[in-house]
Coordinates of C-alpha atoms and ligand atoms in Angstrom, one line a residue:
Chain A
M1 CA -45.4 -4.7 -24.0
I2 CA -46.4 -3.5 -27.3
D3 CA -46.4 0.0 -27.1
L4 CA -42.8 -0.4 -25.5
L5 CA -41.6 -2.1 -28.7
G6 CA -43.6 1.6 -30.3
Q7 CA -40.3 3.0 -28.6
F8 CA -38.0 2.0 -31.4
D9 CA -39.1 4.3 -34.1
N10 CA -37.2 6.5 -31.5
I11 CA -34.6 4.8 -30.7
R12 CA -32.1 7.0 -32.5
F13 CA -32.9 9.9 -30.6
Y14 CA -32.8 7.7 -27.2
L15 CA -29.6 7.0 -28.5
L16 CA -28.2 9.6 -30.5
G17 CA -30.1 12.9 -29.6
P18 CA -30.7 15.2 -32.4
Y19 CA -27.7 13.9 -34.1
P20 CA -26.9 14.5 -36.9
K21 CA -29.5 17.0 -37.8
G22 CA -27.8 18.9 -34.2
D23 CA -25.6 18.7 -31.6
I24 CA -24.9 14.9 -30.0
G25 CA -27.2 13.4 -27.8
G26 CA -29.3 10.5 -25.8
L27 CA -27.2 7.9 -24.5
A28 CA -24.2 8.5 -26.6
L29 CA -24.1 11.9 -24.6
N30 CA -24.2 10.4 -21.2
I31 CA -21.1 7.8 -22.3
I32 CA -19.2 11.3 -23.6
L33 CA -20.0 13.5 -20.3
T34 CA -19.0 10.2 -18.0
I35 CA -15.5 9.7 -20.1
L36 CA -14.8 13.2 -20.3
A37 CA -15.7 14.0 -17.0
I38 CA -14.1 10.9 -14.9
S39 CA -10.7 12.2 -17.1
F40 CA -10.7 15.4 -16.0
S41 CA -11.4 14.7 -12.5
F42 CA -9.3 11.6 -12.6
I43 CA -6.2 13.8 -13.0
F44 CA -7.5 16.4 -10.8
G45 CA -8.8 14.4 -8.2
A46 CA -5.5 12.0 -7.9
L47 CA -3.8 15.3 -7.7
L48 CA -5.9 16.7 -4.8
G49 CA -6.3 13.3 -3.3
Y50 CA -2.1 12.8 -3.6
S51 CA -1.8 16.7 -1.8
R52 CA -4.3 15.8 1.1
L53 CA -1.4 13.8 2.4
S54 CA 1.1 16.6 2.4
C55 CA 2.4 16.9 6.0
R56 CA 2.2 21.5 4.7
R57 CA -0.5 22.6 6.3
Y58 CA -0.6 25.3 3.4
I59 CA -0.9 22.4 0.8
K60 CA -3.5 20.2 3.0
L61 CA -6.1 22.5 4.1
P62 CA -7.0 23.9 0.7
C63 CA -8.0 20.5 -0.7
M64 CA -9.4 19.3 2.4
A65 CA -11.7 21.7 2.7
Y66 CA -12.1 21.6 -1.6
I67 CA -13.0 18.3 -1.0
E68 CA -15.7 18.3 2.2
I69 CA -17.4 21.6 0.8
V70 CA -17.9 19.5 -2.6
R71 CA -18.8 16.9 -0.9
A72 CA -21.4 18.5 1.6
T73 CA -23.4 20.1 -1.9
P74 CA -26.2 18.1 -3.8
L75 CA -24.5 17.7 -7.7
I76 CA -27.6 19.6 -8.8
M77 CA -26.0 23.0 -6.8
I78 CA -23.3 22.6 -8.6
I79 CA -24.9 22.0 -12.1
F80 CA -26.9 25.5 -11.8
W81 CA -23.8 27.5 -10.6
M82 CA -21.3 26.6 -13.3
Y83 CA -24.7 27.2 -16.0
F84 CA -24.6 30.9 -14.7
F85 CA -21.2 31.7 -13.6
L86 CA -19.1 29.6 -16.0
P87 CA -20.2 31.8 -18.5
Y88 CA -18.8 35.3 -16.4
L89 CA -15.2 33.0 -15.8
V90 CA -14.9 32.4 -19.4
G91 CA -15.7 35.8 -20.3
G92 CA -19.2 35.7 -21.9
H93 CA -19.5 32.5 -23.9
A94 CA -19.9 28.9 -22.6
T95 CA -21.7 25.9 -23.9
I96 CA -24.3 24.5 -21.9
I97 CA -22.3 21.1 -22.5
S98 CA -19.1 22.5 -21.5
S99 CA -20.6 24.0 -18.4
A100 CA -21.9 20.2 -17.8
V101 CA -18.2 19.1 -18.3
V102 CA -17.2 21.1 -15.5
S103 CA -19.3 20.6 -12.5
L104 CA -19.5 16.9 -13.2
S105 CA -15.7 17.0 -12.9
I106 CA -16.5 19.3 -10.6
Y107 CA -18.1 16.8 -8.2
A108 CA -16.2 14.1 -9.0
A109 CA -12.6 15.3 -8.7
A110 CA -13.6 15.4 -4.4
Y111 CA -14.8 11.6 -4.6
Q112 CA -12.1 11.1 -6.5
A113 CA -9.4 12.3 -4.5
E114 CA -10.8 10.4 -1.6
I115 CA -10.5 7.1 -3.6
V116 CA -7.1 7.9 -4.4
R117 CA -5.9 8.8 -1.0
A118 CA -7.7 5.7 0.8
G119 CA -5.9 3.3 -1.8
I120 CA -2.9 5.1 -0.7
L121 CA -3.6 4.9 2.7
A122 CA -3.9 1.4 2.7
V123 CA -0.5 0.4 1.2
P124 CA 1.1 -1.0 4.2
R125 CA 4.3 1.2 5.5
G126 CA 6.4 -1.8 4.6
Q127 CA 6.0 -1.5 1.6
L128 CA 7.1 2.2 1.6
E129 CA 10.2 1.2 4.3
A130 CA 11.6 -1.9 2.0
A131 CA 11.7 0.6 -1.3
L132 CA 13.6 2.8 0.6
S133 CA 15.6 0.6 2.0
T134 CA 17.0 -0.7 -1.4
G135 CA 18.0 2.9 -1.7
M136 CA 15.2 3.9 -4.1
S137 CA 13.8 7.0 -4.1
R138 CA 10.9 8.5 -2.3
Y139 CA 9.6 9.1 -6.4
G140 CA 10.2 6.2 -7.9
A141 CA 9.1 4.2 -4.4
M142 CA 6.0 5.8 -5.2
R143 CA 6.3 5.1 -9.0
H144 CA 6.8 1.8 -8.7
I145 CA 5.8 0.3 -5.3
I146 CA 2.9 2.1 -4.0
L147 CA 0.9 3.1 -6.8
P148 CA 0.2 0.0 -8.4
Q149 CA -0.6 -1.4 -5.1
A150 CA -2.7 1.7 -4.4
F151 CA -4.5 1.4 -7.8
R152 CA -5.4 -2.3 -7.4
I153 CA -6.8 -1.6 -4.2
M154 CA -8.8 1.3 -6.1
I155 CA -10.5 -0.6 -8.9
P156 CA -13.7 -1.5 -6.6
S157 CA -14.5 2.1 -5.5
F158 CA -13.5 3.5 -8.6
V159 CA -16.0 1.6 -10.7
S160 CA -18.3 1.9 -8.7
F161 CA -18.0 5.7 -8.5
F162 CA -17.6 5.3 -12.3
V163 CA -21.4 3.7 -12.9
S164 CA -22.6 6.3 -10.3
L165 CA -21.3 9.2 -11.9
F166 CA -23.0 7.5 -15.1
K167 CA -26.0 7.8 -13.5
D168 CA -25.3 10.8 -12.4
T169 CA -25.4 12.7 -15.6
A170 CA -28.6 12.3 -15.9
T171 CA -28.8 14.7 -13.6
V172 CA -27.8 17.6 -16.8
F173 CA -31.1 17.4 -17.6
I174 CA -31.9 20.5 -16.0
I175 CA -29.9 22.8 -17.6
G176 CA -31.7 21.8 -21.1
V177 CA -29.0 19.1 -22.1
I178 CA -30.4 16.8 -24.5
E179 CA -29.1 13.4 -22.7
L180 CA -30.9 10.2 -22.4
T181 CA -33.1 12.0 -19.6
Q182 CA -34.4 15.0 -22.1
A183 CA -34.7 12.7 -25.0
G184 CA -36.9 10.8 -23.0
I185 CA -38.7 13.2 -21.9
I186 CA -39.1 14.7 -24.9
I187 CA -40.8 12.0 -27.1
S188 CA -42.9 11.7 -23.8
Q189 CA -44.2 14.9 -24.2
R190 CA -44.6 14.4 -27.8
D191 CA -46.9 10.8 -27.3
P192 CA -47.8 11.3 -23.5
D193 CA -50.0 8.0 -23.6
K194 CA -46.8 6.3 -23.9
M195 CA -45.3 8.3 -20.9
Y196 CA -44.4 4.9 -19.4
A197 CA -43.1 3.3 -22.2
A198 CA -40.7 6.6 -22.5
Y199 CA -39.7 6.3 -19.0
L200 CA -39.0 2.5 -18.9
S201 CA -37.2 2.8 -22.2
M202 CA -34.9 5.2 -20.6
A203 CA -34.4 3.0 -17.4
I204 CA -33.1 0.1 -19.7
G205 CA -30.7 2.6 -21.2
F206 CA -29.5 3.2 -18.4
W207 CA -29.1 -0.3 -17.1
C208 CA -27.5 -1.7 -19.9
I209 CA -24.2 0.7 -19.4
C210 CA -24.1 -0.1 -15.8
F211 CA -24.4 -3.8 -16.0
T212 CA -21.8 -3.6 -18.8
M213 CA -19.7 -1.5 -16.7
S214 CA -19.9 -3.9 -13.7
H215 CA -19.4 -7.3 -15.9
L216 CA -15.9 -5.5 -17.2
A217 CA -15.3 -4.5 -13.9
R218 CA -15.5 -8.1 -12.4
R219 CA -13.5 -9.3 -14.8
L220 CA -10.4 -6.4 -14.6
E221 CA -10.3 -7.2 -10.5
K222 CA -10.1 -10.6 -11.3
R223 CA -7.0 -10.7 -13.5
V224 CA -5.3 -7.7 -11.4
G225 CA -6.2 -9.3 -8.1
V226 CA -3.8 -12.7 -8.7
F227 CA -1.3 -11.4 -7.4
D228 CA -3.6 -11.7 -3.4
L229 CA -4.4 -15.4 -3.5
E230 CA -5.6 -14.8 0.6
S231 CA -8.2 -12.0 -0.6
I232 CA -11.2 -12.8 -0.8
R233 CA -12.3 -12.9 -4.7
P234 CA -15.1 -10.6 -6.3
D235 CA -17.2 -12.9 -6.6
A236 CA -17.1 -15.0 -3.3
C237 CA -20.4 -15.8 -1.8
R238 CA -21.1 -14.8 2.0
D239 CA -20.3 -18.4 3.6
E240 CA -17.3 -17.8 1.5
F241 CA -15.7 -15.1 3.1
M242 CA -17.1 -15.6 6.3
L243 CA -15.4 -18.5 6.3
L244 CA -18.0 -21.0 6.8
P245 CA -18.8 -24.3 5.9
K246 CA -20.9 -25.5 3.5
Q247 CA -24.7 -25.2 4.3
K248 CA -26.9 -28.0 4.0
K249 CA -30.2 -26.9 2.3
T250 CA -32.0 -27.4 5.6
G251 CA -33.8 -24.3 6.4
E252 CA -32.4 -24.9 10.2
G253 CA -28.5 -25.2 9.3
I254 CA -29.1 -21.6 7.4
E255 CA -31.0 -20.0 10.4
E256 CA -28.0 -20.5 12.7
S257 CA -25.8 -19.4 10.4
T258 CA -27.4 -16.3 9.8
A259 CA -28.4 -15.7 13.4
C260 CA -24.7 -16.1 14.3
A261 CA -22.7 -13.8 11.7
P262 CA -22.4 -10.5 12.2
E263 CA -23.6 -7.6 11.0
K264 CA -21.1 -6.1 8.5
P265 CA -19.2 -8.6 7.8
V266 CA -15.0 -6.7 7.0
Chain B
M1 CA 32.0 0.3 9.1
I2 CA 29.2 1.6 11.8
K3 CA 30.2 4.1 14.3
F4 CA 27.4 6.1 16.4
I5 CA 29.0 8.6 18.8
A6 CA 26.5 9.6 21.3
A7 CA 23.4 9.0 19.4
N8 CA 20.5 10.2 20.1
K9 CA 16.4 10.1 19.2
W10 CA 12.9 11.2 20.9
F11 CA 9.5 10.0 19.8
K12 CA 8.0 13.4 20.5
N13 CA 8.6 13.0 24.8
S14 CA 9.6 9.3 25.1
H15 CA 13.2 9.3 24.4
V16 CA 14.0 5.8 22.5
L17 CA 17.9 6.0 22.2
K18 CA 19.9 7.3 24.8
N19 CA 23.3 8.2 24.0
I20 CA 24.3 5.5 22.6
N21 CA 28.2 5.2 21.6
L22 CA 28.8 1.7 19.4
E23 CA 31.4 0.8 17.1
I24 CA 31.1 -1.7 14.4
A25 CA 34.2 -3.0 12.4
K26 CA 34.0 -4.4 8.7
G27 CA 32.7 -8.2 8.8
E28 CA 31.6 -8.2 12.2
V29 CA 28.0 -9.8 12.9
I30 CA 26.3 -8.2 16.5
V31 CA 23.3 -9.4 17.7
I32 CA 21.0 -7.1 19.5
C33 CA 18.7 -8.5 21.9
G34 CA 16.6 -7.0 24.7
P35 CA 12.8 -6.4 25.2
S36 CA 10.2 -5.7 23.1
G37 CA 9.9 -1.3 23.2
A38 CA 13.8 -1.4 24.0
G39 CA 14.3 0.9 20.6
K40 CA 16.6 -2.3 18.7
S41 CA 14.2 -1.9 15.8
T42 CA 14.9 1.9 16.0
L43 CA 18.6 1.8 16.7
L44 CA 18.6 -0.7 13.6
R45 CA 16.2 1.8 11.7
T46 CA 18.9 5.0 12.3
I47 CA 21.9 3.3 10.5
N48 CA 20.1 3.4 7.2
K49 CA 18.4 6.6 7.8
L50 CA 14.7 5.5 7.7
E51 CA 14.2 7.1 11.7
P52 CA 16.6 10.2 11.6
I53 CA 18.5 10.7 14.8
D54 CA 18.1 14.3 16.8
D55 CA 20.9 14.2 18.4
G56 CA 24.7 12.6 17.7
E57 CA 26.0 11.0 15.0
I58 CA 26.7 7.6 13.1
I59 CA 28.8 7.4 10.2
V60 CA 28.5 4.5 7.9
D61 CA 30.9 3.5 5.7
G62 CA 32.4 7.0 5.9
M63 CA 28.8 9.0 5.3
Y64 CA 28.0 10.7 8.1
I65 CA 23.9 10.3 8.3
S66 CA 23.0 13.2 9.8
D67 CA 24.8 15.5 6.9
P68 CA 22.1 16.7 4.7
R69 CA 24.5 16.6 2.0
T70 CA 25.1 12.6 2.5
D71 CA 23.3 11.4 -0.3
L72 CA 20.5 8.8 1.0
T73 CA 20.0 6.7 -2.3
A74 CA 24.2 6.2 -1.7
L75 CA 23.8 5.7 2.0
R76 CA 21.0 3.1 1.7
A77 CA 22.2 1.3 -1.5
E78 CA 24.8 -0.1 0.7
I79 CA 23.4 -1.0 3.3
G80 CA 20.5 -4.1 2.6
M81 CA 17.2 -4.1 4.9
V82 CA 15.6 -7.6 6.1
F83 CA 12.0 -7.1 7.9
Q84 CA 10.4 -9.0 10.4
H85 CA 7.0 -9.7 7.8
F86 CA 9.2 -9.9 4.9
N87 CA 7.7 -6.8 3.2
L88 CA 8.1 -8.2 0.0
Y89 CA 6.2 -6.5 -3.4
P90 CA 2.6 -8.1 -3.1
H91 CA 2.4 -8.0 -6.8
K92 CA 6.0 -8.6 -8.5
T93 CA 7.1 -11.7 -8.8
A94 CA 10.1 -13.1 -6.7
I95 CA 12.4 -12.6 -9.9
K96 CA 10.7 -8.9 -10.2
N97 CA 11.2 -8.4 -6.2
I98 CA 14.7 -8.7 -6.6
T99 CA 15.7 -7.2 -10.3
L100 CA 13.4 -3.6 -9.1
A101 CA 16.1 -2.1 -7.1
P102 CA 19.6 -3.0 -9.5
R103 CA 17.5 -1.5 -12.2
K104 CA 16.1 1.1 -10.9
V105 CA 18.8 2.7 -8.5
R106 CA 22.2 1.0 -10.0
G107 CA 21.0 1.3 -13.7
L108 CA 21.6 -2.4 -14.3
S109 CA 20.1 -4.5 -17.9
R110 CA 17.4 -6.2 -17.1
K111 CA 19.8 -9.0 -18.6
K112 CA 22.3 -8.3 -16.3
A113 CA 19.6 -7.8 -13.0
E114 CA 17.8 -11.3 -13.6
E115 CA 21.4 -13.0 -13.8
R116 CA 22.5 -11.4 -10.6
A117 CA 18.9 -12.1 -8.7
L118 CA 19.0 -15.7 -10.8
K119 CA 22.5 -16.4 -8.7
L120 CA 21.0 -15.2 -5.7
L121 CA 17.5 -17.0 -5.8
E122 CA 19.7 -20.0 -6.2
K123 CA 22.4 -18.8 -3.0
V124 CA 19.0 -19.0 -1.0
G125 CA 17.5 -21.8 -2.6
L126 CA 14.9 -20.7 -4.2
D127 CA 16.1 -20.7 -7.9
H128 CA 12.9 -23.0 -9.0
R129 CA 10.6 -20.1 -7.7
Q130 CA 11.7 -17.3 -9.1
D131 CA 8.1 -16.8 -11.3
S132 CA 5.9 -17.3 -7.6
F133 CA 4.3 -14.2 -6.0
P134 CA 4.9 -13.6 -2.7
V135 CA 1.7 -14.6 -1.8
Q136 CA 2.6 -18.1 -3.3
L137 CA 5.3 -19.0 -1.2
S138 CA 5.8 -20.1 2.5
G139 CA 7.2 -17.8 5.3
G140 CA 10.7 -18.6 5.0
E141 CA 10.7 -18.8 1.1
Q142 CA 9.4 -15.5 1.3
Q143 CA 12.2 -13.8 3.9
R144 CA 15.0 -15.5 1.9
V145 CA 13.8 -13.7 -1.3
A146 CA 13.7 -11.0 0.9
I147 CA 17.2 -11.4 1.8
A148 CA 17.9 -11.7 -1.7
R149 CA 16.4 -8.9 -2.9
S150 CA 19.0 -6.8 -0.2
L151 CA 21.8 -8.8 -1.3
A152 CA 21.4 -8.1 -4.7
M153 CA 22.2 -4.2 -4.7
E154 CA 25.6 -5.8 -3.1
P155 CA 25.5 -3.9 0.3
K156 CA 28.9 -3.9 2.2
I157 CA 26.0 -4.1 5.4
M158 CA 23.4 -5.7 6.0
L159 CA 20.6 -5.2 8.9
F160 CA 17.8 -8.0 10.4
D161 CA 15.6 -6.8 12.1
E162 CA 13.7 -10.1 14.0
P163 CA 13.9 -11.7 10.6
T164 CA 12.7 -15.2 12.1
S165 CA 10.1 -13.8 14.7
A166 CA 7.1 -14.2 12.6
L167 CA 8.4 -17.9 10.7
D168 CA 6.7 -20.8 12.1
P169 CA 9.2 -22.7 14.0
E170 CA 9.8 -25.2 11.5
L171 CA 10.9 -22.4 8.9
I172 CA 13.1 -19.9 10.9
N173 CA 16.2 -22.6 10.3
E174 CA 16.2 -21.9 6.7
V175 CA 16.1 -18.6 7.1
L176 CA 18.9 -18.6 9.5
D177 CA 20.6 -21.1 7.7
V178 CA 21.1 -18.2 5.1
M179 CA 21.9 -15.9 7.5
T180 CA 25.2 -17.5 9.1
S181 CA 26.9 -18.5 5.6
L182 CA 26.4 -15.1 4.7
A183 CA 28.4 -14.1 7.9
R184 CA 30.5 -16.2 7.1
E185 CA 31.0 -15.0 3.7
G186 CA 32.5 -12.1 6.0
M187 CA 29.8 -9.8 5.2
T188 CA 29.5 -6.9 7.9
M189 CA 25.5 -7.6 9.9
V190 CA 23.5 -6.1 12.4
V191 CA 20.5 -8.7 13.9
V192 CA 18.3 -8.0 15.9
T193 CA 17.2 -11.7 17.0
H194 CA 16.1 -13.8 19.6
E195 CA 17.4 -17.2 18.2
I196 CA 20.0 -18.0 20.9
G197 CA 21.2 -20.8 18.9
F198 CA 22.4 -18.7 16.1
A199 CA 23.7 -15.7 18.1
Q200 CA 26.2 -18.4 20.0
K201 CA 27.3 -19.5 16.2
V202 CA 28.3 -16.6 14.6
A203 CA 27.8 -13.4 16.3
D204 CA 31.0 -11.7 17.0
R205 CA 29.4 -9.5 20.0
V206 CA 26.1 -9.0 21.5
V207 CA 24.4 -6.0 22.9
F208 CA 21.5 -5.9 25.3
M209 CA 19.3 -2.9 24.9
N210 CA 17.0 -2.2 27.3
D211 CA 14.8 1.3 27.4
G212 CA 17.0 3.0 25.1
E213 CA 19.9 2.3 27.0
I214 CA 22.8 -0.4 25.6
I215 CA 23.2 -1.7 29.0
E216 CA 26.5 -4.3 27.8
I217 CA 28.1 -5.6 25.3
G218 CA 30.4 -8.9 25.5
S219 CA 30.7 -12.0 23.3
P220 CA 27.5 -14.4 23.2
P221 CA 28.6 -16.3 26.3
D222 CA 29.6 -13.0 28.5
I223 CA 25.9 -12.3 27.6
F224 CA 24.0 -15.0 27.7
V225 CA 25.2 -16.8 30.0
N226 CA 27.7 -14.5 32.2
P227 CA 25.6 -11.4 32.2
Q228 CA 26.6 -8.3 34.1
H229 CA 24.1 -6.2 34.7
E230 CA 21.2 -7.5 36.7
R231 CA 18.4 -6.4 34.1
T232 CA 20.3 -9.0 31.9
K233 CA 20.1 -12.0 33.8
E234 CA 16.4 -11.0 34.5
F235 CA 15.8 -10.6 30.8
M236 CA 17.9 -14.1 30.2
S237 CA 16.0 -16.5 32.3
S238 CA 12.7 -14.7 31.7
V239 CA 13.0 -15.2 27.8
F240 CA 15.6 -18.0 27.0
H241 CA 14.6 -20.0 29.8
I242 CA 17.8 -20.0 30.9
P243 CA 18.6 -20.8 34.7
I244 CA 20.8 -18.2 35.6
F245 CA 21.3 -18.2 39.2
S246 CA 22.0 -14.6 40.9
E247 CA 24.4 -14.4 43.3
S248 CA 21.4 -14.4 46.4
Q249 CA 20.1 -17.1 45.1
E250 CA 23.3 -19.4 45.2
E251 CA 24.0 -18.1 49.4
E252 CA 20.8 -19.7 49.6
Ligands
ADP301 N1 7.0 5.5 15.2 C1 6.9 6.2 16.4 N2 6.5 7.0 16.9 C2 6.3 7.1 18.1 N3 7.1 6.0 19.2 C3 7.5 4.9 18.3 C4 7.7 5.0 17.2 N4 8.4 3.7 16.8 C5 8.8 3.2 17.6 N5 8.2 3.8 19.1 C6 8.3 3.6 20.1 O1 9.9 3.5 20.4 C7 10.2 3.0 21.1 C8 10.8 1.3 20.7 O2 10.7 0.9 19.8 P1 10.8 0.4 18.7 O3 12.6 0.6 18.3 O4 10.2 -0.5 17.9 O5 11.9 -1.2 20.0 P2 12.0 -3.1 19.7 O6 12.3 -3.3 18.3 O7 13.2 -2.5 20.8 O8 10.6 -3.8 20.4 C9 8.8 2.2 22.0 O9 8.6 2.6 23.2 C10 8.1 2.9 20.8 O10 6.8 2.8 21.5
MG302 MG1 11.2 -4.2 17.0

């Protein structure tokens, strides 16, 4: 415990890396990388996901290929490829941060595309028909009717992907980016006796941000979810969404309910 | 107002509309009935081109629907459509559901659109529910909002696809009442429904469809009480539980 408190001396390095003497790093860099990658990949992914729904094969197939290939590739491969190839692509000079951002964006776009596609498909067909039948254009129906609903449907998957991408930014330590993991490794190597304390500090850093994001997301979900009173609230417990009667706290009753519960609730 | 000329439609290999010829005059109320899968919905949806036809022509208020130059927005803006499952926009309040199209398509100001929406909500008896979201409304109320939403575009024609078949029995009448008063005001209406009382009261003609074909057309008593075709008789006696005796039975 005392040792863990000792890590406070290094807190600036955990949070900001070599900054202000050098480039910004540490936990701040993980956050920056996540935000940049999420933003780029959101635009790219939304386009991909939307085009993937096209009826035209020459639009649909390349998008499908991209999505399937990227999703079947470990992130670390993409990071290595971009680390070696990006300098060729841009003609010589590319910082490790930019190859990190590019590879994370490439990776995230494939997942975001699927989230967007699933969200759009989850909006009932009757919504589009209703909008078209009032004389709205396809574009207008998309913008005012389909996308706002798709967006609300997407929130839970989008948030869980956001959180997992944040954790995945740790992977870029492999090409020498001094984000939280790399910062922790550097500290632990300075003082190998306190290795465990360094790794514990990194974990706490990641946990704090992830927890905060999930918490904010639940609140957002509740707020935009008001239009659909029939759906299950994000904070519902199992008995509520399985429509089970309130359980008495006897062991027997609880066992009974789990016994007849299907494996996976919808 | 609406004229089908030898209209045909196929879904893949199934021929769902077979040589439809039908002329509907301005102000006329047409009820379409027939067994499930007969093509009633499809027929209705070809009128506003939610489903394109493959052969023949439909002329709606002078517009040829299979002419690529026909402005779809203009066509659809003149035709209101009410669906079996209401299809209200769940993320918008009742009044926003109604004002959306007039604002975006007709370019009305928010104030104008809201005035119009409130008048329509009053007409369907729901002016006190303007700020409710669809999930907070009963089925009958949702359907009445949906009717108001269609009327907000001031259409010349209203299409109804089984507007009461998803409703609990006690909620059906509130919707039919709105439809009846609309018919009385002279709206041209094409209604797919099996509500025989409504048809008797307001329909000028009843169209019986089976297997993609129009089998017979006639006044409500002609079709419901005195059908000529065997298939119509069968359907009426099975669906409406109206004891119609075929000639052979009477002889016995
Ligand atoms: N989108 C579609 N794709 C393929 N077949 C369809 C489609 N919509 C309707 N059909 C078929 O067309 C026929 C007529 O359907 P429909 O017009 O919905 O009948 P009704 O409304 O009279 O019950 C049915 O056999 C149905 O299976
Ligand atoms: Mg139907």
